[in-house]
């Protein structure tokens, strides 16, 4: 039984995929040798021989799948399917499945990824409100639908603070940084329900009014399913130095906004320009440059 398993999906095996795996193997301390699994849609991904060799050196396992044409217009259907496939594969191999967005880097040992007894989900809130729902304001039609589809008990809806804007919202979990107990089957249920609901007529009408409702549907229903299955005392909000969004650093409204990033455990960055231009610690900058040169 492994302490944890790292997992993520890749729309293509590129520098982000390899950089994340390399950061785990370099900086994750006692958790650096834990298995890494990447799921990818082989209809759109051609892995070069060079990248295959790098991933083999990093001891990364690959799982390929295909996505029905019914989902080709959905932004994150492959993301949800990947999570369900990997969870099913590892449900008897670990107590902790760490699901990460591919634009993540691990900079220090992520000890909080080992969930304490009694905790079912480790999470970070979304970075900013986006399509979220302000706590204390009337619930809009979109979130009423989400809560209805997911059968969320009203008493499980609690206030959550967004990472960057400090808005107080109804629970809206960042789908790019979630730790689960794979035996619980949450990600498989996520994919099963996504397939069922992505053509819901009421949902599609709400997407016409606000296109972002479609883009982030995967994250909204994940939030609803977590609230359906778990009480607040079985959820653990990870510290603010997990899943820190470098690409939103200039917008960060917090008084404790990091200045030198020395204390960051995991970061998100969206694109290579962010990594190259933001003032990360020197040893991290040097490491990134070295790894990127290997990938290119």
Short mmCIF file of C-alpha atoms in Angstrom, two decimals:
data_model
loop_
_atom_site.label_atom_id
_atom_site.label_comp_id
_atom_site.label_asym_id
_atom_site.label_seq_id
_atom_site.Cartn_x
_atom_site.Cartn_y
_atom_site.Cartn_z
CA UNK A 1 0.00 0.00 0.00
CA UNK A 2 1.49 3.33 -1.09
CA UNK A 3 1.35 6.41 1.18
CA UNK A 4 -0.14 8.32 -1.71
CA UNK A 5 -0.37 8.31 -5.48
CA UNK A 6 -0.02 11.45 -7.59
CA UNK A 7 -2.31 11.69 -10.60
CA UNK A 8 -3.09 14.18 -13.31
CA UNK A 9 -4.32 14.35 -16.88
CA UNK A 10 -2.57 15.83 -19.83
CA UNK A 11 -4.18 17.10 -23.02
CA UNK A 12 -0.74 16.58 -24.52
CA UNK A 13 2.52 15.31 -23.07
CA UNK A 14 4.40 18.61 -22.99
CA UNK A 15 6.75 20.55 -20.74
CA UNK A 16 4.06 21.03 -18.05
CA UNK A 17 3.44 17.30 -17.67
CA UNK A 18 7.12 16.47 -17.45
CA UNK A 19 7.98 19.44 -15.25
CA UNK A 20 5.34 18.44 -12.68
CA UNK A 21 6.60 14.86 -12.54
CA UNK A 22 10.21 16.07 -12.26
CA UNK A 23 9.30 18.49 -9.45
CA UNK A 24 7.76 15.61 -7.47
CA UNK A 25 10.86 13.47 -7.92
CA UNK A 26 13.13 16.39 -6.94
CA UNK A 27 11.38 18.33 -4.18
CA UNK A 28 8.70 16.13 -2.56
CA UNK A 29 11.01 14.85 0.19
CA UNK A 30 9.85 11.59 1.75
CA UNK A 31 6.96 11.54 -0.71
CA UNK A 32 9.06 11.92 -3.86
CA UNK A 33 9.16 8.20 -4.73
CA UNK A 34 5.38 7.70 -4.59
CA UNK A 35 3.78 6.55 -7.86
CA UNK A 36 2.84 9.08 -10.53
CA UNK A 37 0.10 8.27 -13.03
CA UNK A 38 -0.83 10.38 -16.05
CA UNK A 39 -3.98 9.77 -18.09
CA UNK A 40 -4.22 11.15 -21.60
CA UNK A 41 -6.54 11.04 -24.59
CA UNK A 42 -4.61 9.10 -27.22
CA UNK A 43 -6.75 10.52 -30.03
CA UNK A 44 -4.99 13.86 -29.65
CA UNK A 45 -1.68 12.95 -28.05
CA UNK A 46 1.38 11.70 -29.84
CA UNK A 47 4.15 11.15 -27.30
CA UNK A 48 7.57 11.67 -28.80
CA UNK A 49 10.29 9.09 -28.21
CA UNK A 50 12.29 11.69 -26.26
CA UNK A 51 9.38 12.45 -23.95
CA UNK A 52 8.68 8.75 -23.46
CA UNK A 53 12.26 8.27 -22.33
CA UNK A 54 12.09 11.20 -19.89
CA UNK A 55 8.86 9.87 -18.37
CA UNK A 56 10.37 6.39 -18.11
CA UNK A 57 13.36 7.85 -16.25
CA UNK A 58 10.93 9.63 -13.90
CA UNK A 59 9.10 6.32 -13.33
CA UNK A 60 5.78 7.70 -14.55
CA UNK A 61 2.92 5.38 -15.54
CA UNK A 62 0.74 6.33 -18.50
CA UNK A 63 -2.90 5.42 -19.10
CA UNK A 64 -4.48 6.20 -22.45
CA UNK A 65 -8.18 6.52 -23.20
CA UNK A 66 -10.53 7.86 -25.83
CA UNK A 67 -13.39 10.29 -25.44
CA UNK A 68 -16.76 9.90 -27.14
CA UNK A 69 -17.61 12.53 -29.76
CA UNK A 70 -20.51 13.50 -27.49
CA UNK A 71 -17.97 15.32 -25.31
CA UNK A 72 -15.77 16.99 -27.93
CA UNK A 73 -17.37 20.39 -27.25
CA UNK A 74 -16.94 20.08 -23.48
CA UNK A 75 -13.89 21.87 -22.09
CA UNK A 76 -13.00 19.51 -19.25
CA UNK A 77 -14.72 16.19 -19.99
CA UNK A 78 -11.34 14.49 -20.45
CA UNK A 79 -10.23 15.92 -17.09
CA UNK A 80 -13.15 14.26 -15.31
CA UNK A 81 -12.84 10.98 -17.19
CA UNK A 82 -9.11 10.84 -16.40
CA UNK A 83 -9.78 11.20 -12.68
CA UNK A 84 -12.38 8.43 -12.73
CA UNK A 85 -10.15 6.05 -14.70
CA UNK A 86 -7.16 6.53 -12.41
CA UNK A 87 -9.22 6.29 -9.22
CA UNK A 88 -10.70 2.97 -10.33
CA UNK A 89 -7.22 1.64 -11.11
CA UNK A 90 -5.64 2.58 -7.75
CA UNK A 91 -8.55 2.16 -5.32
CA UNK A 92 -6.83 -0.74 -3.53
CA UNK A 93 -3.28 0.61 -3.80
CA UNK A 94 -3.34 3.76 -1.65
CA UNK A 95 -5.29 5.65 1.00
CA UNK A 96 -4.57 9.03 -0.61
CA UNK A 97 -5.06 9.95 -4.25
CA UNK A 98 -3.61 13.37 -5.07
CA UNK A 99 -5.31 14.85 -8.14
CA UNK A 100 -3.45 17.86 -9.57
CA UNK A 101 -3.80 20.27 -12.44
CA UNK A 102 -0.93 19.72 -14.89
CA UNK A 103 0.27 23.32 -14.45
CA UNK A 104 1.29 22.48 -10.87
CA UNK A 105 4.79 22.35 -9.40
CA UNK A 106 5.76 20.74 -6.10
CA UNK A 107 8.42 22.86 -4.37
CA UNK A 108 8.61 21.20 -0.93
CA UNK A 109 7.46 18.00 0.73
CA UNK A 110 3.62 18.13 0.61
CA UNK A 111 2.97 16.55 4.01
CA UNK A 112 -0.67 17.70 4.04
CA UNK A 113 -1.36 15.34 1.14
CA UNK A 114 -1.40 12.56 3.76
CA UNK A 115 -4.93 13.02 5.07
CA UNK A 116 -5.50 12.59 8.82
CA UNK A 117 -7.79 9.85 10.07
CA UNK A 118 -11.44 10.78 9.60
CA UNK A 119 -10.74 13.21 6.75
CA UNK A 120 -12.13 12.22 3.37
CA UNK A 121 -11.17 15.22 1.21
CA UNK A 122 -8.24 17.64 1.23
CA UNK A 123 -8.90 20.75 -0.84
CA UNK A 124 -8.15 24.34 -1.71
CA UNK A 125 -10.91 26.83 -2.52
CA UNK A 126 -11.12 28.30 -6.01
CA UNK A 127 -8.74 31.20 -6.71
CA UNK A 128 -11.54 33.73 -7.34
CA UNK A 129 -15.32 33.71 -7.48
CA UNK A 130 -15.73 33.39 -11.27
CA UNK A 131 -19.07 31.51 -11.62
CA UNK A 132 -19.22 30.93 -7.84
CA UNK A 133 -22.04 31.95 -5.54
CA UNK A 134 -21.64 34.63 -2.86
CA UNK A 135 -22.54 33.29 0.56
CA UNK A 136 -25.47 35.23 2.02
CA UNK A 137 -26.78 36.30 -1.40
CA UNK A 138 -29.68 34.50 -3.10
CA UNK A 139 -28.57 31.36 -4.93
CA UNK A 140 -28.80 31.88 -8.69
CA UNK A 141 -30.46 29.48 -11.14
CA UNK A 142 -27.17 27.80 -12.03
CA UNK A 143 -26.20 26.88 -8.48
CA UNK A 144 -29.79 25.97 -7.63
CA UNK A 145 -29.53 23.46 -10.48
CA UNK A 146 -26.14 22.17 -9.33
CA UNK A 147 -27.34 21.69 -5.76
CA UNK A 148 -30.53 20.02 -7.00
CA UNK A 149 -28.76 17.63 -9.39
CA UNK A 150 -26.26 16.69 -6.68
CA UNK A 151 -28.94 16.50 -3.97
CA UNK A 152 -26.99 18.76 -1.60
CA UNK A 153 -28.47 19.05 1.90
CA UNK A 154 -28.91 22.76 2.72
CA UNK A 155 -27.20 22.35 6.09
CA UNK A 156 -23.95 21.29 4.39
CA UNK A 157 -23.48 24.62 2.60
CA UNK A 158 -20.87 26.60 4.53
CA UNK A 159 -18.94 29.85 3.89
CA UNK A 160 -15.64 29.50 2.01
CA UNK A 161 -13.09 32.23 1.26
CA UNK A 162 -11.61 32.43 -2.23
CA UNK A 163 -7.83 32.20 -2.40
CA UNK A 164 -7.12 35.52 -4.13
CA UNK A 165 -10.13 37.86 -3.97
CA UNK A 166 -11.18 36.98 -0.39
CA UNK A 167 -14.82 36.72 -1.41
CA UNK A 168 -16.97 34.64 0.93
CA UNK A 169 -18.76 32.12 -1.23
CA UNK A 170 -20.74 28.92 -1.07
CA UNK A 171 -18.44 25.88 -1.27
CA UNK A 172 -16.65 25.81 -4.62
CA UNK A 173 -13.60 23.54 -4.61
CA UNK A 174 -10.62 23.91 -6.91
CA UNK A 175 -10.65 20.78 -9.10
CA UNK A 176 -6.92 21.09 -9.76
CA UNK A 177 -5.86 20.33 -6.20
CA UNK A 178 -7.93 17.62 -4.52
CA UNK A 179 -6.87 14.72 -2.29
CA UNK A 180 -9.38 11.90 -1.95
CA UNK A 181 -9.75 8.44 -0.47
CA UNK A 182 -9.97 6.44 -3.71
CA UNK A 183 -12.01 3.65 -2.09
CA UNK A 184 -14.79 6.22 -1.68
CA UNK A 185 -15.21 6.31 -5.48
CA UNK A 186 -15.85 10.07 -5.67
CA UNK A 187 -14.11 10.58 -9.01
CA UNK A 188 -15.90 7.65 -10.63
CA UNK A 189 -19.22 9.09 -9.47
CA UNK A 190 -18.06 12.49 -10.79
CA UNK A 191 -17.54 11.02 -14.27
CA UNK A 192 -20.76 8.97 -14.19
CA UNK A 193 -22.82 12.03 -13.32
CA UNK A 194 -20.95 14.30 -15.72
CA UNK A 195 -21.95 11.96 -18.56
CA UNK A 196 -25.55 12.05 -17.40
CA UNK A 197 -25.84 15.79 -16.80
CA UNK A 198 -23.77 17.45 -19.51
CA UNK A 199 -26.78 17.45 -21.86
CA UNK A 200 -29.30 18.55 -19.22
CA UNK A 201 -31.65 20.99 -20.98
CA UNK A 202 -31.86 23.42 -18.07
CA UNK A 203 -28.07 23.45 -17.80
CA UNK A 204 -27.61 24.09 -21.54
CA UNK A 205 -30.02 27.03 -21.41
CA UNK A 206 -28.03 28.55 -18.53
CA UNK A 207 -24.85 28.14 -20.59
CA UNK A 208 -26.37 30.27 -23.35
CA UNK A 209 -26.85 33.06 -20.82
CA UNK A 210 -23.33 32.67 -19.38
CA UNK A 211 -20.82 30.60 -21.39
CA UNK A 212 -18.50 30.25 -18.36
CA UNK A 213 -21.18 28.04 -16.79
CA UNK A 214 -20.21 25.40 -19.35
CA UNK A 215 -16.45 25.85 -18.97
CA UNK A 216 -16.53 25.27 -15.22
CA UNK A 217 -19.39 22.78 -15.04
CA UNK A 218 -16.97 20.00 -14.10
CA UNK A 219 -15.79 21.97 -11.06
CA UNK A 220 -19.30 23.00 -10.02
CA UNK A 221 -20.66 19.45 -10.01
CA UNK A 222 -17.56 18.17 -8.19
CA UNK A 223 -18.34 20.72 -5.48
CA UNK A 224 -21.95 19.58 -5.33
CA UNK A 225 -20.99 15.91 -5.14
CA UNK A 226 -18.52 16.56 -2.32
CA UNK A 227 -21.25 18.37 -0.36
CA UNK A 228 -23.67 15.54 -1.07
CA UNK A 229 -21.32 12.89 0.30
CA UNK A 230 -19.40 14.57 3.12
CA UNK A 231 -19.98 16.76 6.13
CA UNK A 232 -17.71 19.75 6.79
CA UNK A 233 -15.83 17.96 9.59
CA UNK A 234 -14.63 15.32 7.10
CA UNK A 235 -13.13 17.99 4.83
CA UNK A 236 -9.68 19.55 5.28
CA UNK A 237 -8.80 22.92 3.77
CA UNK A 238 -5.12 22.82 2.89
CA UNK A 239 -2.90 25.76 3.93
CA UNK A 240 -2.60 28.78 1.63
CA UNK A 241 0.88 27.74 0.50
CA UNK A 242 -0.70 24.84 -1.39
CA UNK A 243 -2.00 25.43 -4.94
CA UNK A 244 -0.79 29.04 -4.87
CA UNK A 245 -1.68 30.74 -8.21
CA UNK A 246 1.45 32.51 -9.45
CA UNK A 247 -0.44 33.80 -12.48
CA UNK A 248 -2.82 35.71 -10.16
CA UNK A 249 -0.16 37.00 -7.77
CA UNK A 250 -0.60 40.64 -8.84
CA UNK A 251 -4.33 40.38 -8.04
CA UNK A 252 -3.83 38.85 -4.58
CA UNK A 253 -5.64 40.98 -2.00
CA UNK A 254 -4.29 39.23 1.10
CA UNK A 255 -2.33 41.04 3.80
CA UNK A 256 -0.19 37.91 4.07
CA UNK A 257 0.52 37.86 0.32
CA UNK A 258 3.85 36.04 -0.14
CA UNK A 259 6.85 38.15 -1.06
CA UNK A 260 9.59 35.66 -1.85
CA UNK A 261 7.72 32.34 -2.35
CA UNK A 262 10.21 30.55 -0.08
CA UNK A 263 7.38 28.92 1.88
CA UNK A 264 5.37 27.65 -1.09
CA UNK A 265 4.59 23.92 -1.11
CA UNK A 266 2.72 23.65 -4.42
CA UNK A 267 2.12 26.35 -7.03
CA UNK A 268 0.05 26.82 -10.19
CA UNK A 269 1.36 28.91 -13.07
CA UNK A 270 -0.67 28.47 -16.32
CA UNK A 271 2.20 29.18 -18.72
CA UNK A 272 5.98 29.18 -18.96
CA UNK A 273 6.21 32.98 -19.10
CA UNK A 274 4.94 33.15 -15.52
CA UNK A 275 7.69 30.83 -14.30
CA UNK A 276 10.34 32.77 -16.17
CA UNK A 277 9.24 36.25 -15.11
CA UNK A 278 8.14 35.92 -11.49
CA UNK A 279 10.74 36.14 -8.70
CA UNK A 280 10.88 32.52 -7.52
CA UNK A 281 13.76 31.46 -5.24
CA UNK A 282 17.02 31.19 -7.17
CA UNK A 283 17.42 27.45 -6.71
CA UNK A 284 13.93 26.89 -8.14
CA UNK A 285 14.59 29.20 -11.12
CA UNK A 286 17.85 27.39 -11.83
CA UNK A 287 16.17 24.02 -11.59
CA UNK A 288 13.32 25.05 -13.93
CA UNK A 289 15.75 26.33 -16.57
CA UNK A 290 17.75 23.11 -16.37
CA UNK A 291 14.67 20.90 -16.69
CA UNK A 292 13.16 22.90 -19.55
CA UNK A 293 16.42 22.57 -21.48
CA UNK A 294 16.15 18.77 -21.14
CA UNK A 295 12.56 18.75 -22.39
CA UNK A 296 13.18 21.00 -25.38
#
